[in-house]
Amino acid sequence: MNDHAAGPATPADEATPATPADEAAPAAPAAPAGTGGPADLATDAFVAHRNLLFTVAYEMLGSAVDAEDVLQETWLRWSKVDLDRVDDQRAYLVRITTRQALNRLRSMKRRREAYVGQWLPEPLLTTPDVAEDVELAESVSMALMLVLETLSPTERAVFVLREVFEVDYDEIAAAVDKTPAAVRQIAHRARKHVDARRPRKTVTPREARAVLESFQRALEERDPQRLLDVLAPDVVVLSDGGGIRQAAVRPIVGADKFTRLYLGGSAKAGVTVTCEPVMLNGNPALLILGNGEIDGIMAAHVEDGHITGLYYVRNPHKLTRVGAETALTR
C-alpha cells in the first residue's frame, strides 16, 4: 500500500467476496403484524422508533452493519419486555439500544486496532430531510464522527444522547449505569473534548455543493490547477481501503501533495474517472466511478470556499449501502 492509492482502483484492487462475518444480522421487524396482541404492540412500538434507534446506534458505532446488529439485539430484548410496566416506550428502547451499542463499541476496539490502514466511518446515502436538520447533519458528518472516535465508549454514548438527542441526564444515567451527577461530569468533559477538535462552522449545503462541483470538474478533467484552486493549501485527505483496495496508510497533507499523488495514481490506473453528486451523511459528497464502476465515495469538509478535509472510503464492505437512502432521525 502506498500514497498513490488516492487514485481510482485498478483491476488488482477489486474487492474480495464478503465472508458471512461481514454480513449484517437478520433485520428486525420492518412492519407490524397487526393482530393487536402483545407481540404486535411491541412490534408497533419498535417500528415506530426504528429509525431513531438506528441513528443512535450508528452515531455511537460509526458502522451501519454493527448498528443493524444492535437493532436486532434490541428487538430480541424488547420482544420479551412486559409493556404494561413501561411508562415511556421511546426512552426504554433508547436505553436498550444504548446498552447494546456500548457493549459492541467496547468489543470493537480490538477490531479497530487491527484494521489495515486508516479507518473511516461507514458512509450512508441519506434522505433530504437529514440535510434540513442542521444539527443532525453535523452530528453524522464524517468530520464530526471522526472526532467522536477519540472519545471513550461511555463518553461517546453520553455525548450522543445528550448533545444530539437531548436525552435527560437521569435517563442517560440509567442507560450507561452511572449516577446522574457522574453523567453530568462525563457530558461536560466530552463536550469540551469535542469542541476543541470539531471542525469550524461549515458552510451551507448550497455553498458546499458549489465547491464540490468545482472539485468534480477538476477530478474528471485531471486539471492540476483547478484542484489547487479548490483545495485549501493544508487540506488533509484520509482514505480507507480496509486492506482490500489500495489506500494511503497515512493522512495526505497539502493540496500540492494530494494533486501530485492523485493525478499520478489515476494516470497509472488508466481508467476514466467520473463523479456523481450525492447526499452522504446529510452533507453533499461525490460517488467516484472508475470506468463506470463504483470505486469509492468521497466526503468533504468545506470552509471559506475551499475543501479543508477529504474522506475517501474505498473499502467495498463499507459501500454496500450507497445504492439506497438510509433514513436517519432524531
mmCIF file of C-alpha atoms in Angstrom:
data_model
loop_
_atom_site.group_PDB
_atom_site.id
_atom_site.type_symbol
_atom_site.label_atom_id
_atom_site.label_comp_id
_atom_site.label_asym_id
_atom_site.label_seq_id
_atom_site.Cartn_x
_atom_site.Cartn_y
_atom_site.Cartn_z
ATOM 1 C CA MET A 1 0.000 0.000 0.000
ATOM 2 C CA ASN A 2 1.262 3.482 -0.827
ATOM 3 C CA ASP A 3 0.205 7.060 -1.160
ATOM 4 C CA HIS A 4 -0.643 6.929 -4.855
ATOM 5 C CA ALA A 5 -3.661 4.914 -3.752
ATOM 6 C CA ALA A 6 -5.719 8.099 -3.686
ATOM 7 C CA GLY A 7 -6.476 7.379 -7.364
ATOM 8 C CA PRO A 8 -9.118 5.032 -8.818
ATOM 9 C CA ALA A 9 -8.977 1.275 -8.479
ATOM 10 C CA THR A 10 -7.076 -0.938 -10.879
ATOM 11 C CA PRO A 11 -8.255 -4.493 -11.715
ATOM 12 C CA ALA A 12 -5.940 -5.797 -8.999
ATOM 13 C CA ASP A 13 -7.819 -3.674 -6.474
ATOM 14 C CA GLU A 14 -11.147 -5.470 -6.932
ATOM 15 C CA ALA A 15 -12.863 -6.444 -3.721
ATOM 16 C CA THR A 16 -12.757 -9.948 -2.353
ATOM 17 C CA PRO A 17 -16.153 -11.558 -1.648
ATOM 18 C CA ALA A 18 -17.638 -10.763 1.729
ATOM 19 C CA THR A 19 -17.492 -13.509 4.289
ATOM 20 C CA PRO A 20 -20.519 -14.367 6.469
ATOM 21 C CA ALA A 21 -18.939 -12.387 9.303
ATOM 22 C CA ASP A 22 -19.127 -9.261 7.146
ATOM 23 C CA GLU A 23 -22.847 -9.559 6.583
ATOM 24 C CA ALA A 24 -25.422 -7.839 8.760
ATOM 25 C CA ALA A 25 -27.594 -9.807 11.157
ATOM 26 C CA PRO A 26 -31.179 -10.528 10.095
ATOM 27 C CA ALA A 27 -33.231 -7.369 10.100
ATOM 28 C CA ALA A 28 -35.559 -6.600 12.966
ATOM 29 C CA PRO A 29 -39.265 -6.274 12.075
ATOM 30 C CA ALA A 30 -40.000 -3.692 9.390
ATOM 31 C CA ALA A 31 -43.791 -3.739 9.670
ATOM 32 C CA PRO A 32 -46.321 -4.640 12.393
ATOM 33 C CA ALA A 33 -48.156 -7.943 12.204
ATOM 34 C CA GLY A 34 -51.456 -6.294 13.016
ATOM 35 C CA THR A 35 -53.397 -8.764 15.182
ATOM 36 C CA GLY A 36 -53.455 -6.492 18.216
ATOM 37 C CA GLY A 37 -51.816 -8.883 20.690
ATOM 38 C CA PRO A 38 -48.866 -8.057 22.995
ATOM 39 C CA ALA A 39 -46.350 -9.137 20.344
ATOM 40 C CA ASP A 40 -47.933 -6.807 17.813
ATOM 41 C CA LEU A 41 -47.949 -3.897 20.251
ATOM 42 C CA ALA A 42 -44.236 -4.484 20.835
ATOM 43 C CA THR A 43 -43.655 -4.596 17.087
ATOM 44 C CA ASP A 44 -45.667 -1.405 16.535
ATOM 45 C CA ALA A 45 -43.569 0.450 19.104
ATOM 46 C CA PHE A 46 -40.292 -0.870 17.721
ATOM 47 C CA VAL A 47 -41.171 0.014 14.143
ATOM 48 C CA ALA A 48 -42.319 3.493 15.182
ATOM 49 C CA HIS A 49 -38.894 4.231 16.690
ATOM 50 C CA ARG A 50 -36.687 2.091 14.447
ATOM 51 C CA ASN A 51 -35.097 4.966 12.522
ATOM 52 C CA LEU A 52 -34.281 6.767 15.760
ATOM 53 C CA LEU A 53 -32.740 3.629 17.268
ATOM 54 C CA PHE A 54 -30.662 3.023 14.157
ATOM 55 C CA THR A 55 -29.423 6.624 14.253
ATOM 56 C CA VAL A 56 -28.419 6.312 17.920
ATOM 57 C CA ALA A 57 -26.548 3.066 17.258
ATOM 58 C CA TYR A 58 -24.892 4.387 14.087
ATOM 59 C CA GLU A 59 -23.661 7.568 15.757
ATOM 60 C CA MET A 60 -22.205 5.525 18.586
ATOM 61 C CA LEU A 61 -20.542 2.931 16.352
ATOM 62 C CA GLY A 62 -19.781 4.593 13.021
ATOM 63 C CA SER A 63 -20.859 1.380 11.319
ATOM 64 C CA ALA A 64 -24.238 0.676 9.730
ATOM 65 C CA VAL A 65 -23.581 -3.071 9.772
ATOM 66 C CA ASP A 66 -22.938 -3.029 13.512
ATOM 67 C CA ALA A 67 -25.879 -0.675 14.062
ATOM 68 C CA GLU A 68 -28.181 -3.174 12.347
ATOM 69 C CA ASP A 69 -26.818 -5.932 14.586
ATOM 70 C CA VAL A 70 -27.534 -3.745 17.617
ATOM 71 C CA LEU A 71 -31.103 -3.234 16.430
ATOM 72 C CA GLN A 72 -31.525 -6.995 16.127
ATOM 73 C CA GLU A 73 -30.269 -7.433 19.691
ATOM 74 C CA THR A 74 -32.529 -4.600 20.852
ATOM 75 C CA TRP A 75 -35.547 -6.228 19.249
ATOM 76 C CA LEU A 76 -34.824 -9.600 20.868
ATOM 77 C CA ARG A 77 -34.750 -7.962 24.301
ATOM 78 C CA TRP A 78 -37.685 -5.637 23.642
ATOM 79 C CA SER A 79 -39.903 -8.501 22.488
ATOM 80 C CA LYS A 80 -39.575 -10.064 25.956
ATOM 81 C CA VAL A 81 -40.460 -6.896 27.893
ATOM 82 C CA ASP A 82 -43.780 -6.591 29.761
ATOM 83 C CA LEU A 83 -45.133 -3.441 28.111
ATOM 84 C CA ASP A 84 -47.566 -2.817 30.958
ATOM 85 C CA ARG A 85 -44.556 -1.925 33.099
ATOM 86 C CA VAL A 86 -43.081 0.534 30.578
ATOM 87 C CA ASP A 87 -44.050 4.186 31.053
ATOM 88 C CA ASP A 88 -42.058 5.633 28.136
ATOM 89 C CA GLN A 89 -41.513 3.196 25.271
ATOM 90 C CA ARG A 90 -39.194 5.524 23.343
ATOM 91 C CA ALA A 91 -36.924 6.072 26.342
ATOM 92 C CA TYR A 92 -36.909 2.360 27.173
ATOM 93 C CA LEU A 93 -35.963 1.406 23.613
ATOM 94 C CA VAL A 94 -33.208 4.021 23.506
ATOM 95 C CA ARG A 95 -31.889 2.648 26.788
ATOM 96 C CA ILE A 96 -31.722 -0.915 25.430
ATOM 97 C CA THR A 97 -30.109 0.282 22.203
ATOM 98 C CA THR A 98 -27.504 2.326 24.077
ATOM 99 C CA ARG A 99 -26.528 -0.582 26.281
ATOM 100 C CA GLN A 100 -26.180 -2.940 23.326
ATOM 101 C CA ALA A 101 -24.218 -0.353 21.350
ATOM 102 C CA LEU A 102 -21.895 0.238 24.313
ATOM 103 C CA ASN A 103 -21.212 -3.495 24.595
ATOM 104 C CA ARG A 104 -20.437 -3.680 20.891
ATOM 105 C CA LEU A 105 -18.333 -0.499 20.917
ATOM 106 C CA ARG A 106 -16.099 -1.916 23.631
ATOM 107 C CA SER A 107 -15.685 -5.192 21.774
ATOM 108 C CA MET A 108 -14.913 -3.331 18.524
ATOM 109 C CA LYS A 109 -11.818 -1.688 19.993
ATOM 110 C CA ARG A 110 -9.593 -4.676 19.220
ATOM 111 C CA ARG A 111 -11.019 -4.928 15.712
ATOM 112 C CA ARG A 112 -10.264 -1.236 15.080
ATOM 113 C CA GLU A 113 -6.701 -1.642 16.389
ATOM 114 C CA ALA A 114 -6.104 -4.465 13.883
ATOM 115 C CA TYR A 115 -7.656 -2.545 10.980
ATOM 116 C CA VAL A 116 -5.361 -2.170 7.972
ATOM 117 C CA GLY A 117 -4.633 1.487 7.216
ATOM 118 C CA GLN A 118 -6.889 4.393 8.150
ATOM 119 C CA TRP A 119 -10.389 3.735 9.467
ATOM 120 C CA LEU A 120 -13.323 5.892 8.361
ATOM 121 C CA PRO A 121 -16.998 5.608 9.333
ATOM 122 C CA GLU A 122 -19.242 3.616 7.031
ATOM 123 C CA PRO A 123 -20.869 6.185 4.694
ATOM 124 C CA LEU A 124 -24.647 6.375 4.238
ATOM 125 C CA LEU A 125 -26.692 7.919 1.465
ATOM 126 C CA THR A 126 -29.285 9.920 3.361
ATOM 127 C CA THR A 127 -32.737 11.301 2.691
ATOM 128 C CA PRO A 128 -33.189 15.053 2.015
ATOM 129 C CA ASP A 129 -34.737 15.680 5.436
ATOM 130 C CA VAL A 130 -31.442 14.835 7.155
ATOM 131 C CA ALA A 131 -29.735 17.787 5.452
ATOM 132 C CA GLU A 132 -32.603 20.040 6.562
ATOM 133 C CA ASP A 133 -31.893 19.205 10.215
ATOM 134 C CA VAL A 134 -28.646 21.151 10.616
ATOM 135 C CA GLU A 135 -27.713 19.660 13.984
ATOM 136 C CA LEU A 136 -28.378 16.088 12.856
ATOM 137 C CA ALA A 137 -26.447 16.623 9.612
ATOM 138 C CA GLU A 138 -23.452 17.911 11.539
ATOM 139 C CA SER A 139 -23.595 15.092 14.070
ATOM 140 C CA VAL A 140 -23.427 12.386 11.373
ATOM 141 C CA SER A 141 -20.887 14.197 9.180
ATOM 142 C CA MET A 142 -17.663 12.299 8.556
ATOM 143 C CA ALA A 143 -15.665 15.101 10.157
ATOM 144 C CA LEU A 144 -17.534 15.044 13.465
ATOM 145 C CA MET A 145 -17.878 11.266 13.617
ATOM 146 C CA LEU A 146 -14.103 11.023 13.398
ATOM 147 C CA VAL A 147 -13.884 13.364 16.389
ATOM 148 C CA LEU A 148 -16.301 11.098 18.274
ATOM 149 C CA GLU A 149 -13.880 8.226 17.650
ATOM 150 C CA THR A 150 -11.447 9.929 20.036
ATOM 151 C CA LEU A 151 -13.889 9.634 22.974
ATOM 152 C CA SER A 152 -14.130 6.677 25.305
ATOM 153 C CA PRO A 153 -17.194 4.440 24.747
ATOM 154 C CA THR A 154 -19.061 5.914 27.733
ATOM 155 C CA GLU A 155 -18.129 9.497 26.773
ATOM 156 C CA ARG A 156 -19.347 8.883 23.245
ATOM 157 C CA ALA A 157 -22.651 7.426 24.441
ATOM 158 C CA VAL A 158 -23.243 10.325 26.830
ATOM 159 C CA PHE A 159 -22.290 12.943 24.232
ATOM 160 C CA VAL A 160 -24.514 11.439 21.531
ATOM 161 C CA LEU A 161 -27.526 11.007 23.807
ATOM 162 C CA ARG A 162 -27.242 14.447 25.394
ATOM 163 C CA GLU A 163 -25.958 16.689 22.605
ATOM 164 C CA VAL A 164 -27.669 15.094 19.625
ATOM 165 C CA PHE A 165 -30.834 13.523 21.008
ATOM 166 C CA GLU A 166 -31.316 15.764 24.078
ATOM 167 C CA VAL A 167 -31.963 12.841 26.427
ATOM 168 C CA ASP A 168 -32.205 13.959 30.054
ATOM 169 C CA TYR A 169 -29.402 13.135 32.467
ATOM 170 C CA ASP A 170 -31.445 10.702 34.569
ATOM 171 C CA GLU A 171 -32.335 8.613 31.524
ATOM 172 C CA ILE A 172 -28.735 8.653 30.266
ATOM 173 C CA ALA A 173 -27.605 7.542 33.718
ATOM 174 C CA ALA A 174 -29.939 4.542 33.521
ATOM 175 C CA ALA A 175 -28.617 3.670 30.049
ATOM 176 C CA VAL A 176 -24.901 3.817 30.917
ATOM 177 C CA ASP A 177 -25.157 2.591 34.543
ATOM 178 C CA LYS A 178 -23.835 5.801 36.097
ATOM 179 C CA THR A 179 -25.271 8.304 38.553
ATOM 180 C CA PRO A 180 -26.830 11.483 37.106
ATOM 181 C CA ALA A 181 -24.066 13.515 38.748
ATOM 182 C CA ALA A 182 -21.403 11.358 37.077
ATOM 183 C CA VAL A 183 -23.183 11.680 33.739
ATOM 184 C CA ARG A 184 -23.147 15.472 34.023
ATOM 185 C CA GLN A 185 -19.384 15.391 34.577
ATOM 186 C CA ILE A 186 -18.866 12.990 31.669
ATOM 187 C CA ALA A 187 -21.046 15.158 29.423
ATOM 188 C CA HIS A 188 -19.053 18.271 30.329
ATOM 189 C CA ARG A 189 -15.735 16.510 29.701
ATOM 190 C CA ALA A 190 -16.922 15.015 26.389
ATOM 191 C CA ARG A 191 -18.351 18.337 25.175
ATOM 192 C CA LYS A 192 -15.095 20.128 25.996
ATOM 193 C CA HIS A 193 -13.102 17.438 24.188
ATOM 194 C CA VAL A 194 -15.305 17.565 21.075
ATOM 195 C CA ASP A 195 -15.456 21.378 20.963
ATOM 196 C CA ALA A 196 -11.665 21.536 20.982
ATOM 197 C CA ARG A 197 -11.420 19.189 17.998
ATOM 198 C CA ARG A 198 -14.567 19.676 15.951
ATOM 199 C CA PRO A 199 -14.148 21.473 12.614
ATOM 200 C CA ARG A 200 -15.038 25.130 12.433
ATOM 201 C CA LYS A 201 -18.565 26.058 11.406
ATOM 202 C CA THR A 202 -19.260 24.648 7.971
ATOM 203 C CA VAL A 203 -20.854 26.398 5.013
ATOM 204 C CA THR A 204 -24.421 25.904 3.822
ATOM 205 C CA PRO A 205 -25.249 22.815 1.735
ATOM 206 C CA ARG A 206 -25.621 25.049 -1.337
ATOM 207 C CA GLU A 207 -22.145 26.543 -0.832
ATOM 208 C CA ALA A 208 -20.640 23.115 -0.199
ATOM 209 C CA ARG A 209 -22.310 21.760 -3.322
ATOM 210 C CA ALA A 210 -20.838 24.585 -5.430
ATOM 211 C CA VAL A 211 -17.332 23.830 -4.138
ATOM 212 C CA LEU A 212 -17.797 20.123 -4.805
ATOM 213 C CA GLU A 213 -18.941 20.852 -8.343
ATOM 214 C CA SER A 214 -15.637 22.615 -8.975
ATOM 215 C CA PHE A 215 -13.786 19.743 -7.355
ATOM 216 C CA GLN A 216 -15.700 17.241 -9.512
ATOM 217 C CA ARG A 217 -14.713 19.028 -12.714
ATOM 218 C CA ALA A 218 -11.091 19.122 -11.592
ATOM 219 C CA LEU A 219 -11.086 15.382 -10.866
ATOM 220 C CA GLU A 220 -12.794 14.397 -14.106
ATOM 221 C CA GLU A 221 -10.629 16.661 -16.251
ATOM 222 C CA ARG A 222 -7.489 15.820 -14.265
ATOM 223 C CA ASP A 223 -6.769 19.529 -14.077
ATOM 224 C CA PRO A 224 -3.990 20.244 -11.549
ATOM 225 C CA GLN A 225 -4.611 23.984 -11.350
ATOM 226 C CA ARG A 226 -8.333 23.533 -10.671
ATOM 227 C CA LEU A 227 -7.506 21.057 -7.931
ATOM 228 C CA LEU A 228 -5.111 23.515 -6.343
ATOM 229 C CA ASP A 229 -7.704 26.283 -6.629
ATOM 230 C CA VAL A 230 -10.465 24.350 -4.854
ATOM 231 C CA LEU A 231 -8.349 22.653 -2.184
ATOM 232 C CA ALA A 232 -7.114 24.511 0.880
ATOM 233 C CA PRO A 233 -3.285 24.608 0.905
ATOM 234 C CA ASP A 234 -3.219 22.490 4.081
ATOM 235 C CA VAL A 235 -6.057 20.110 3.134
ATOM 236 C CA VAL A 236 -5.985 16.762 4.957
ATOM 237 C CA VAL A 237 -7.006 13.677 2.977
ATOM 238 C CA LEU A 238 -7.928 10.407 4.706
ATOM 239 C CA SER A 239 -8.573 7.257 2.679
ATOM 240 C CA ASP A 240 -9.911 3.878 3.801
ATOM 241 C CA GLY A 241 -9.327 0.758 1.730
ATOM 242 C CA GLY A 242 -9.659 -1.716 4.576
ATOM 243 C CA GLY A 243 -6.699 -3.730 3.294
ATOM 244 C CA ILE A 244 -8.807 -4.755 0.292
ATOM 245 C CA ARG A 245 -8.274 -1.818 -2.037
ATOM 246 C CA GLN A 246 -5.291 0.450 -2.163
ATOM 247 C CA ALA A 247 -5.415 3.493 0.084
ATOM 248 C CA ALA A 248 -2.865 5.770 1.695
ATOM 249 C CA VAL A 249 -1.896 4.294 5.043
ATOM 250 C CA ARG A 250 -1.307 7.756 6.495
ATOM 251 C CA PRO A 251 -3.087 11.084 6.019
ATOM 252 C CA ILE A 252 -2.078 13.039 2.935
ATOM 253 C CA VAL A 253 -1.483 16.637 3.982
ATOM 254 C CA GLY A 254 -1.337 19.501 1.496
ATOM 255 C CA ALA A 255 -3.012 20.370 -1.798
ATOM 256 C CA ASP A 256 0.237 20.000 -3.752
ATOM 257 C CA LYS A 257 0.877 16.508 -2.444
ATOM 258 C CA PHE A 258 -2.688 15.294 -2.989
ATOM 259 C CA THR A 259 -2.777 16.729 -6.518
ATOM 260 C CA ARG A 260 0.501 15.076 -7.432
ATOM 261 C CA LEU A 261 -0.449 11.701 -5.947
ATOM 262 C CA TYR A 262 -3.987 11.702 -7.313
ATOM 263 C CA LEU A 263 -3.003 12.599 -10.864
ATOM 264 C CA GLY A 264 -0.137 10.119 -10.796
ATOM 265 C CA GLY A 265 -2.318 7.348 -9.413
ATOM 266 C CA SER A 266 -5.178 7.901 -11.844
ATOM 267 C CA ALA A 267 -2.810 8.035 -14.805
ATOM 268 C CA LYS A 268 -1.175 4.775 -13.739
ATOM 269 C CA ALA A 269 -4.550 3.087 -13.266
ATOM 270 C CA GLY A 270 -5.530 4.025 -16.816
ATOM 271 C CA VAL A 271 -9.244 4.428 -16.076
ATOM 272 C CA THR A 272 -11.745 7.158 -16.830
ATOM 273 C CA VAL A 273 -12.900 8.866 -13.656
ATOM 274 C CA THR A 274 -16.420 10.247 -13.353
ATOM 275 C CA CYS A 275 -18.289 11.508 -10.303
ATOM 276 C CA GLU A 276 -21.929 11.604 -9.246
ATOM 277 C CA PRO A 277 -23.151 14.162 -6.675
ATOM 278 C CA VAL A 278 -24.876 12.501 -3.707
ATOM 279 C CA MET A 279 -26.020 13.385 -0.198
ATOM 280 C CA LEU A 280 -23.791 11.480 2.193
ATOM 281 C CA ASN A 281 -24.454 11.527 5.933
ATOM 282 C CA GLY A 282 -26.621 14.598 5.462
ATOM 283 C CA ASN A 283 -23.973 16.510 3.508
ATOM 284 C CA PRO A 284 -23.022 16.911 -0.181
ATOM 285 C CA ALA A 285 -20.477 14.336 -1.384
ATOM 286 C CA LEU A 286 -19.274 12.560 -4.530
ATOM 287 C CA LEU A 287 -19.665 8.977 -5.649
ATOM 288 C CA ILE A 288 -16.437 8.172 -7.512
ATOM 289 C CA LEU A 289 -16.643 5.891 -10.558
ATOM 290 C CA GLY A 290 -13.781 4.300 -12.455
ATOM 291 C CA ASN A 291 -14.812 3.189 -15.961
ATOM 292 C CA GLY A 292 -18.414 3.337 -14.778
ATOM 293 C CA GLU A 293 -17.855 1.073 -11.749
ATOM 294 C CA ILE A 294 -18.071 2.289 -8.157
ATOM 295 C CA ASP A 295 -14.568 2.994 -6.887
ATOM 296 C CA GLY A 296 -15.455 4.746 -3.660
ATOM 297 C CA ILE A 297 -17.274 7.626 -2.080
ATOM 298 C CA MET A 298 -15.707 10.931 -1.117
ATOM 299 C CA ALA A 299 -16.997 13.269 1.561
ATOM 300 C CA ALA A 300 -15.584 16.740 2.079
ATOM 301 C CA HIS A 301 -15.394 19.396 4.750
ATOM 302 C CA VAL A 302 -15.678 22.888 3.269
ATOM 303 C CA GLU A 303 -14.611 26.154 4.877
ATOM 304 C CA ASP A 304 -14.367 29.615 3.291
ATOM 305 C CA GLY A 305 -14.955 28.282 -0.207
ATOM 306 C CA HIS A 306 -12.218 25.637 -0.050
ATOM 307 C CA ILE A 307 -12.049 21.947 0.839
ATOM 308 C CA THR A 308 -10.118 21.536 4.085
ATOM 309 C CA GLY A 309 -10.818 17.837 4.620
ATOM 310 C CA LEU A 310 -11.410 14.897 2.273
ATOM 311 C CA TYR A 311 -12.627 11.481 3.392
ATOM 312 C CA TYR A 312 -12.345 8.773 0.732
ATOM 313 C CA VAL A 313 -13.920 5.388 1.510
ATOM 314 C CA ARG A 314 -12.867 2.607 -0.880
ATOM 315 C CA ASN A 315 -13.344 -0.430 1.378
ATOM 316 C CA PRO A 316 -16.063 -2.365 -0.517
ATOM 317 C CA HIS A 317 -17.502 -3.730 2.717
ATOM 318 C CA LYS A 318 -18.368 -0.137 3.647
ATOM 319 C CA LEU A 319 -20.017 0.682 0.319
ATOM 320 C CA THR A 320 -22.936 -1.740 0.493
ATOM 321 C CA ARG A 321 -25.435 0.979 1.433
ATOM 322 C CA VAL A 322 -24.567 3.563 -1.231
ATOM 323 C CA GLY A 323 -27.231 2.276 -3.568
ATOM 324 C CA ALA A 324 -30.219 3.295 -1.451
ATOM 325 C CA GLU A 325 -31.023 6.078 1.011
ATOM 326 C CA THR A 326 -30.969 5.431 4.737
ATOM 327 C CA ALA A 327 -33.469 7.224 6.956
ATOM 328 C CA LEU A 328 -31.910 8.903 9.979
ATOM 329 C CA THR A 329 -33.851 10.881 12.545
ATOM 330 C CA ARG A 330 -33.768 12.478 15.962
#
